[in-house]
XYZ file of C-alpha atoms in Angstrom:
502
model
C 0.000 0.000 0.000
C 2.962 2.326 0.619
C 3.960 2.112 -3.022
C 0.425 2.764 -4.267
C 0.165 5.814 -1.997
C 3.414 7.247 -3.384
C 2.261 6.580 -6.964
C -1.017 8.445 -6.392
C 0.839 11.665 -5.625
C 3.335 11.069 -8.442
C 0.991 10.216 -11.336
C -2.421 11.672 -10.451
C -3.721 15.173 -9.798
C -6.605 15.529 -7.289
C -9.065 15.920 -10.195
C -7.763 12.769 -11.912
C -7.824 10.817 -8.662
C -11.452 11.935 -8.182
C -12.283 10.163 -11.521
C -10.990 6.943 -10.007
C -13.065 7.402 -6.856
C -16.274 8.102 -8.816
C -15.783 4.866 -10.777
C -15.741 2.853 -7.563
C -18.573 4.518 -5.609
C -22.186 5.443 -6.306
C -23.347 8.752 -4.804
C -24.983 6.999 -1.860
C -21.963 4.717 -1.224
C -19.554 7.671 -1.427
C -21.582 9.735 1.060
C -21.782 6.785 3.477
C -18.026 6.079 3.169
C -17.106 9.712 3.861
C -19.393 9.857 6.917
C -17.620 6.790 8.322
C -14.256 8.462 7.639
C -15.342 11.520 9.668
C -16.152 13.977 6.860
C -19.000 16.406 7.543
C -20.477 19.491 5.911
C -21.928 21.963 8.390
C -25.620 22.644 7.846
C -26.028 19.989 5.135
C -26.402 16.232 4.901
C -23.582 14.463 3.078
C -26.036 12.869 0.623
C -27.144 16.338 -0.583
C -23.592 17.314 -1.625
C -22.890 16.703 -5.362
C -20.985 13.505 -6.098
C -18.239 15.381 -7.995
C -17.498 17.598 -4.957
C -17.500 14.620 -2.571
C -15.051 12.676 -4.761
C -12.738 15.707 -5.189
C -12.726 16.409 -1.417
C -11.953 12.751 -0.694
C -9.171 12.727 -3.336
C -7.504 15.818 -1.826
C -7.724 14.353 1.679
C -6.331 10.962 0.578
C -3.341 12.627 -1.116
C -2.598 14.501 2.157
C -3.555 11.765 4.660
C -1.901 8.362 4.228
C -4.442 6.598 6.496
C -7.380 7.750 4.382
C -5.458 6.646 1.283
C -4.837 3.175 2.758
C -8.562 2.632 3.410
C -9.340 3.698 -0.169
C -6.611 1.462 -1.645
C -7.975 -1.543 0.254
C -11.461 -0.803 -1.063
C -10.166 -0.498 -4.654
C -8.280 -3.802 -4.490
C -11.404 -5.677 -3.282
C -13.500 -4.394 -6.217
C -11.038 -3.966 -9.087
C -9.669 -7.517 -9.357
C -10.899 -8.060 -12.946
C -9.162 -4.964 -14.337
C -6.045 -5.739 -12.255
C -5.856 -9.223 -13.786
C -6.494 -7.855 -17.289
C -3.695 -5.253 -17.116
C -1.388 -7.664 -15.280
C -1.682 -10.232 -18.088
C -0.380 -7.777 -20.740
C 3.276 -7.332 -21.717
C 4.955 -3.896 -21.565
C 5.096 -3.851 -25.379
C 1.344 -4.532 -25.653
C -0.047 -2.055 -23.122
C 0.180 1.106 -25.298
C -1.738 -0.323 -28.266
C -4.260 -2.013 -25.919
C -5.119 1.267 -24.181
C -5.336 3.194 -27.463
C -7.584 0.625 -29.165
C -9.973 0.332 -26.211
C -10.000 3.946 -24.966
C -13.386 4.791 -26.548
C -14.944 1.600 -25.136
C -13.588 2.382 -21.636
C -14.967 5.916 -21.915
C -18.451 4.790 -22.989
C -18.583 2.048 -20.316
C -17.388 4.505 -17.595
C -14.415 2.289 -16.690
C -11.735 5.022 -16.909
C -11.133 5.164 -13.142
C -10.821 1.392 -12.804
C -8.340 1.167 -15.700
C -6.264 4.065 -14.272
C -6.113 2.329 -10.900
C -5.116 -0.996 -12.503
C -2.243 0.808 -14.314
C -1.205 2.519 -11.068
C -1.313 -0.689 -8.987
C 0.869 -2.631 -11.447
C 4.418 -3.206 -10.122
C 6.011 -2.502 -13.513
C 7.334 1.041 -14.009
C 6.705 0.903 -17.778
C 3.011 0.231 -17.113
C 2.823 3.119 -14.597
C 4.373 5.480 -17.169
C 1.402 4.876 -19.545
C -0.990 6.674 -17.144
C -0.386 10.298 -18.364
C -0.750 9.334 -22.051
C -3.929 7.359 -21.305
C -5.491 10.250 -19.355
C -4.566 12.702 -22.143
C -6.337 10.485 -24.706
C -9.435 10.243 -22.510
C -9.568 14.050 -22.135
C -9.512 14.377 -25.944
C -12.416 11.920 -26.179
C -14.355 13.929 -23.587
C -13.760 17.182 -25.544
C -14.890 15.487 -28.758
C -18.061 14.177 -27.084
C -18.842 17.633 -25.685
C -18.430 19.261 -29.125
C -20.706 16.621 -30.688
C -23.329 17.238 -28.009
C -23.279 20.999 -28.639
C -23.639 20.427 -32.395
C -26.602 18.109 -31.826
C -28.301 20.643 -29.559
C -27.864 23.423 -32.156
C -29.235 21.176 -34.913
C -32.167 20.171 -32.701
C -33.023 23.816 -32.000
C -32.958 24.655 -35.742
C -35.237 21.694 -36.544
C -37.649 22.614 -33.745
C -37.919 26.215 -34.970
C -38.421 25.085 -38.562
C -41.092 22.532 -37.737
C -42.943 24.393 -34.970
C -45.388 25.916 -37.437
C -45.880 22.559 -39.141
C -46.537 20.864 -35.783
C -49.295 23.333 -35.028
C -50.990 22.705 -38.376
C -50.597 18.939 -38.025
C -52.172 18.973 -34.571
C -55.130 20.979 -35.902
C -55.598 18.414 -38.689
C -55.429 15.613 -36.129
C -58.107 17.294 -34.019
C -60.376 17.648 -37.063
C -59.802 14.010 -37.935
C -60.618 12.949 -34.366
C -63.855 14.928 -34.591
C -64.796 13.057 -37.789
C -64.003 9.748 -36.088
C -66.224 10.748 -33.134
C -69.099 11.501 -35.508
C -68.557 8.219 -37.386
C -68.524 6.331 -34.102
C -71.838 7.912 -33.021
C -73.392 7.020 -36.381
C -72.204 3.398 -36.067
C -73.626 3.161 -32.527
C -77.043 4.327 -33.822
C -76.927 1.889 -36.748
C -75.931 -0.903 -34.392
C -78.927 -0.117 -32.177
C -81.273 -0.232 -35.201
C -79.832 -3.577 -36.310
C -80.382 -5.029 -32.839
C -84.008 -3.792 -32.757
C -84.695 -5.356 -36.175
C -83.068 -8.605 -35.058
C -85.290 -8.714 -31.943
C -88.391 -8.169 -34.131
C -87.363 -11.020 -36.429
C -86.797 -13.300 -33.422
C -90.298 -12.559 -32.080
C -91.962 -13.229 -35.458
C -89.943 -16.402 -35.831
C -91.182 -17.676 -32.453
C -94.800 -16.900 -33.436
C -94.405 -18.850 -36.687
C -92.878 -21.779 -34.819
C -95.872 -21.849 -32.415
C -98.318 -21.765 -35.345
C -96.457 -24.590 -37.067
C -96.567 -26.659 -33.871
C -100.365 -26.106 -33.633
C -100.853 -27.215 -37.269
C -98.800 -30.346 -36.649
C -100.990 -31.053 -33.610
C -104.184 -30.685 -35.730
C -102.666 -32.956 -38.354
C -102.102 -35.614 -35.681
C -105.726 -35.322 -34.510
C -107.021 -35.790 -38.101
C -104.805 -38.809 -38.631
C -106.179 -40.390 -35.441
C -109.768 -39.682 -36.612
C -109.101 -41.376 -39.970
C -107.567 -44.315 -38.142
C -110.713 -44.667 -35.979
C -112.986 -44.620 -39.068
C -110.852 -47.305 -40.703
C -111.237 -49.416 -37.576
C -115.048 -48.908 -37.679
C -115.187 -50.047 -41.320
C -113.127 -53.105 -40.492
C -115.454 -53.879 -37.581
C -118.578 -53.495 -39.804
C -117.071 -55.785 -42.410
C -116.507 -58.418 -39.736
C -120.102 -57.984 -38.464
C -121.395 -58.250 -42.031
C -119.527 -61.491 -42.439
C -121.001 -62.898 -39.212
C -124.505 -61.798 -40.183
C -124.103 -63.441 -43.581
C -123.297 -66.738 -41.932
C -126.280 -66.400 -39.580
C -128.653 -65.593 -42.438
C -127.845 -68.858 -44.141
C -129.920 -70.607 -41.465
C -132.962 -68.185 -41.796
C -135.807 -68.446 -44.261
C -135.381 -66.778 -47.639
C -137.878 -63.951 -46.934
C -136.131 -62.988 -43.721
C -132.841 -63.242 -45.526
C -134.044 -60.925 -48.300
C -135.393 -58.347 -45.817
C -132.239 -58.422 -43.754
C -130.070 -58.085 -46.812
C -132.115 -55.099 -48.034
C -131.838 -53.392 -44.637
C -128.179 -54.199 -44.381
C -127.550 -52.837 -47.898
C -129.186 -49.516 -47.021
C -127.190 -49.240 -43.813
C -124.017 -50.056 -45.703
C -124.761 -47.452 -48.415
C -125.502 -44.834 -45.767
C -122.348 -45.611 -43.842
C -120.236 -45.648 -47.047
C -121.660 -42.272 -48.098
C -120.914 -40.730 -44.694
C -117.454 -42.268 -44.658
C -116.650 -41.037 -48.194
C -117.942 -37.572 -47.357
C -115.831 -37.430 -44.189
C -112.788 -38.689 -46.106
C -113.233 -35.947 -48.738
C -113.523 -33.294 -46.004
C -110.489 -34.675 -44.178
C -108.505 -34.836 -47.442
C -109.303 -31.158 -48.152
C -108.338 -30.148 -44.610
C -105.156 -32.211 -44.834
C -104.226 -30.618 -48.186
C -104.824 -27.127 -46.759
C -102.742 -28.014 -43.708
C -99.902 -29.316 -45.906
C -99.946 -26.114 -47.975
C -99.908 -23.966 -44.834
C -97.093 -26.073 -43.335
C -95.064 -25.669 -46.555
C -95.698 -21.910 -46.599
C -94.794 -21.519 -42.908
C -91.671 -23.671 -43.329
C -90.527 -21.434 -46.220
C -91.188 -18.335 -44.111
C -89.235 -19.774 -41.169
C -86.250 -20.565 -43.436
C -86.360 -17.059 -44.963
C -86.642 -15.471 -41.512
C -83.702 -17.531 -40.245
C -81.604 -16.458 -43.250
C -82.473 -12.799 -42.655
C -81.656 -13.148 -38.944
C -78.264 -14.707 -39.839
C -77.504 -11.870 -42.307
C -78.465 -9.326 -39.635
C -76.303 -11.129 -37.055
C -73.272 -11.014 -39.373
C -73.981 -7.346 -40.165
C -74.129 -6.633 -36.429
C -70.798 -8.403 -35.898
C -69.223 -6.374 -38.720
C -70.669 -3.142 -37.280
C -69.395 -4.050 -33.790
C -65.921 -4.769 -35.201
C -65.870 -1.488 -37.143
C -67.028 0.391 -34.050
C -64.381 -1.298 -31.895
C -61.629 -0.553 -34.448
C -62.699 3.094 -34.614
C -62.739 3.334 -30.800
C -59.222 1.872 -30.589
C -57.939 4.265 -33.274
C -59.635 7.181 -31.511
C -58.068 6.299 -28.135
C -54.638 5.898 -29.716
C -54.841 9.209 -31.563
C -56.201 11.077 -28.501
C -53.377 9.723 -26.370
C -50.864 11.135 -28.850
C -52.706 14.398 -29.558
C -50.895 16.425 -26.868
C -47.419 15.062 -27.639
C -44.938 16.340 -30.212
C -44.848 14.401 -33.440
C -41.580 12.579 -34.072
C -39.169 14.030 -36.637
C -37.545 11.213 -38.557
C -34.153 11.306 -40.245
C -33.826 11.060 -44.030
C -36.564 13.680 -44.475
C -37.633 13.871 -48.111
C -36.653 10.237 -48.839
C -38.759 8.360 -46.240
C -40.835 5.791 -48.101
C -43.696 3.518 -47.025
C -44.767 0.529 -49.162
C -48.319 -0.865 -48.950
C -49.063 -4.115 -50.843
C -52.579 -5.362 -51.798
C -51.500 -9.041 -51.776
C -54.750 -10.556 -53.171
C -54.803 -8.109 -56.097
C -51.117 -8.697 -56.930
C -51.513 -12.498 -56.678
C -54.422 -12.717 -59.146
C -52.942 -10.074 -61.484
C -49.584 -11.920 -61.712
C -51.358 -15.236 -62.282
C -53.576 -13.757 -65.007
C -50.784 -11.913 -66.843
C -47.726 -14.190 -66.433
C -49.171 -17.346 -64.781
C -46.491 -16.803 -62.093
C -46.140 -15.526 -58.518
C -44.511 -12.245 -57.468
C -40.991 -12.332 -55.947
C -41.635 -10.136 -52.875
C -37.937 -9.905 -51.997
C -36.978 -8.495 -55.413
C -40.098 -6.303 -55.418
C -39.151 -4.689 -52.078
C -35.565 -3.926 -53.179
C -36.796 -2.600 -56.534
C -39.379 -0.240 -54.983
C -37.157 1.102 -52.163
C -34.029 1.716 -54.255
C -31.601 4.054 -52.453
C -34.318 5.658 -50.352
C -34.981 5.151 -46.618
C -37.653 2.500 -45.940
C -39.842 3.399 -42.954
C -42.274 0.479 -43.246
C -43.485 -2.128 -45.771
C -46.902 -3.669 -45.027
C -48.590 -6.617 -46.796
C -52.395 -6.852 -46.472
C -53.803 -10.403 -46.721
C -57.387 -11.771 -46.699
C -57.353 -15.325 -45.287
C -59.763 -18.140 -46.206
C -60.382 -21.074 -43.791
C -59.733 -23.656 -46.533
C -56.206 -22.411 -47.333
C -53.338 -22.098 -44.826
C -51.024 -19.158 -45.599
C -48.804 -19.495 -42.509
C -45.584 -20.361 -44.417
C -46.192 -17.507 -46.899
C -46.766 -15.039 -44.024
C -43.593 -16.205 -42.222
C -41.592 -15.738 -45.457
C -42.884 -12.153 -45.824
C -41.965 -11.330 -42.208
C -38.464 -12.779 -42.684
C -37.915 -10.557 -45.739
C -38.849 -7.433 -43.758
C -42.575 -6.914 -44.333
C -45.120 -6.241 -41.614
C -48.111 -8.517 -42.295
C -51.725 -7.669 -41.510
C -54.413 -10.346 -41.961
C -58.206 -10.413 -42.037
C -60.574 -13.402 -42.344
C -62.910 -13.724 -45.339
C -66.513 -13.202 -44.173
C -69.113 -15.549 -45.703
C -72.735 -14.383 -45.523
C -75.814 -16.612 -45.216
C -76.894 -15.795 -48.790
C -73.660 -17.363 -50.127
C -71.863 -14.099 -50.875
C -68.451 -13.264 -49.372
C -66.728 -10.072 -48.236
C -63.032 -9.441 -47.658
C -60.854 -6.476 -48.569
C -58.373 -4.098 -46.940
C -59.302 -0.840 -48.746
C -60.305 1.076 -45.586
C -57.602 -0.556 -43.411
C -54.822 0.440 -45.842
C -56.147 3.996 -46.072
C -56.289 4.348 -42.256
C -52.698 3.052 -41.848
C -51.327 5.397 -44.533
C -53.144 8.513 -43.282
C -52.108 7.785 -39.691
C -48.408 7.473 -40.635
C -48.660 10.730 -42.608
C -50.262 12.501 -39.630
C -47.255 11.318 -37.574
C -44.940 12.930 -40.179
C -43.394 9.497 -40.806
C -43.549 9.470 -44.619
C -42.557 11.627 -47.590
C -43.385 9.022 -50.274
C -46.213 6.449 -50.396
C -45.928 3.452 -52.761
C -49.236 1.626 -53.418
C -48.677 -1.852 -54.899
C -52.057 -2.609 -56.549
C -53.963 -2.466 -59.845
C -57.301 -1.694 -58.125
C -58.966 1.582 -59.165
C -60.754 1.773 -55.776
C -57.578 3.423 -54.417
C -57.866 6.427 -56.799
C -59.623 8.593 -54.176
C -56.875 7.778 -51.650
C -54.207 8.865 -54.185
C -56.037 12.191 -54.668
C -56.167 12.769 -50.883
C -52.437 12.017 -50.516
C -51.550 14.452 -53.323
C -53.673 17.159 -51.675
C -51.543 16.700 -48.535
C -48.317 17.169 -50.527
C -47.273 13.503 -50.272
C -45.549 12.039 -53.322
C -47.591 9.003 -54.394
C -46.237 6.169 -56.540
C -48.345 3.292 -57.892
C -46.675 -0.031 -58.740
C -48.800 -2.254 -60.987
C -48.897 -4.565 -63.982
C -49.115 -3.426 -67.623
C -52.551 -3.241 -69.297
C -54.593 -4.215 -66.196
C -53.811 -1.312 -63.812
C -56.745 1.148 -63.562
C -56.219 4.206 -65.833
C -57.287 6.740 -63.152
C -54.830 5.176 -60.700
C -51.954 5.751 -63.167
C -53.192 9.208 -64.212
C -53.521 10.713 -60.724
C -50.343 9.176 -59.214
C -47.065 11.128 -59.318
C -45.280 8.129 -60.824
C -46.382 4.751 -62.210
C -43.869 1.921 -61.635
C -44.233 -1.039 -64.012
C -44.042 -4.544 -62.480
C -42.600 -6.764 -65.209
C -41.891 -10.478 -65.568
C -38.340 -10.223 -64.186
C -39.907 -9.512 -60.758
C -41.762 -12.869 -60.838
C -40.683 -16.217 -59.413
């Protein structure tokens, strides 16, 4: 410890020694250590004194007082064993280049004090002699960092002044947009309420029809039982007739003739009544069958309408929920400054209508698009902010491997399930979703250039809106099948040719 104490005074100024101390102690640890060593500041707690002043006071005292220095040296040796081993393992010929090559890393990792102490504690004089050169290099790094910080602050102030007016206008636009979203949300809530009322009405009518159908089925059962009873009566009469015929064989002819005449009249009467009742029952049964068929058709139609309404309600609920989420997100960011991105003027966003591109490539070239080549081709030397692929998924076809491939290339992938209605029709597109994403990124001042990868003319209105906001809009599509208005209103039309296919 005697040698280390002598080296402190020889190689380090109080300010340089204070660097070493600050590397070994946090503010709280330094204040606690100095209180134990008997330091005090009248009228103030040690923890309220700045760390730089505490370390400088302790450095000055340690240089003057050997006992204070010994306590510090012991503390350093217990903590600094890694750096001591690292420096101790180097040869004298290696130490200069090692310190020079790693100076910036030591500075950024705040290890300067520990390295200085490891150099000081080494028994080799050549190693000790490297301390002044090392400290001089670190001071140059500190000056360079300070100059860079000043330059960044000046640049930041210039950018803030330049964009302050733009920020104000952008915030006003965002407020107007939020107001429109509020109004849309209110409208959707009202429509949702109407849909629910209509659905309840359909449910009530459906229940009434089901009750009526059950009553008709009950009446049908009663009629069937009545017909069955009549059939049993006829069978019984036939049996009685047979018995009477056998009995009459033993009676005189006159009695037999009279009985047969009477029996014939009774039989005719009963047959007439039975036929008449059968005709009436047949008419009633036919009417019941027609009514059952009509009611069954109505029930099926009602059920189909209820299913269509249910799906419409689900779609309305989803749209309302999406609008609420967007509204909350935008309101949360309304009072914050919008981020200023680097590469201003060359920041590009790419938005791909995957279904449209798939069918267009298949129709024109009978091939699939190479999304890796397409991304490189569209970005060029510009700065890519984001590339998003919009996919509509069908339950019958798994697109998981395709989606994973897109993500690996660098695309963000957004998916939506295909909605099948009860009437057999289907719905699934990303027109509104793409427009919301693009307008939101523009409101954040994230983009200078928008590239729409589609042949669909439905995006023409979006292109017009983007141009009105001063955003350069490029459309990438296939020859012959890209909508004319889409090409005419865009700032630039980029042709997707066969060399961009797989």
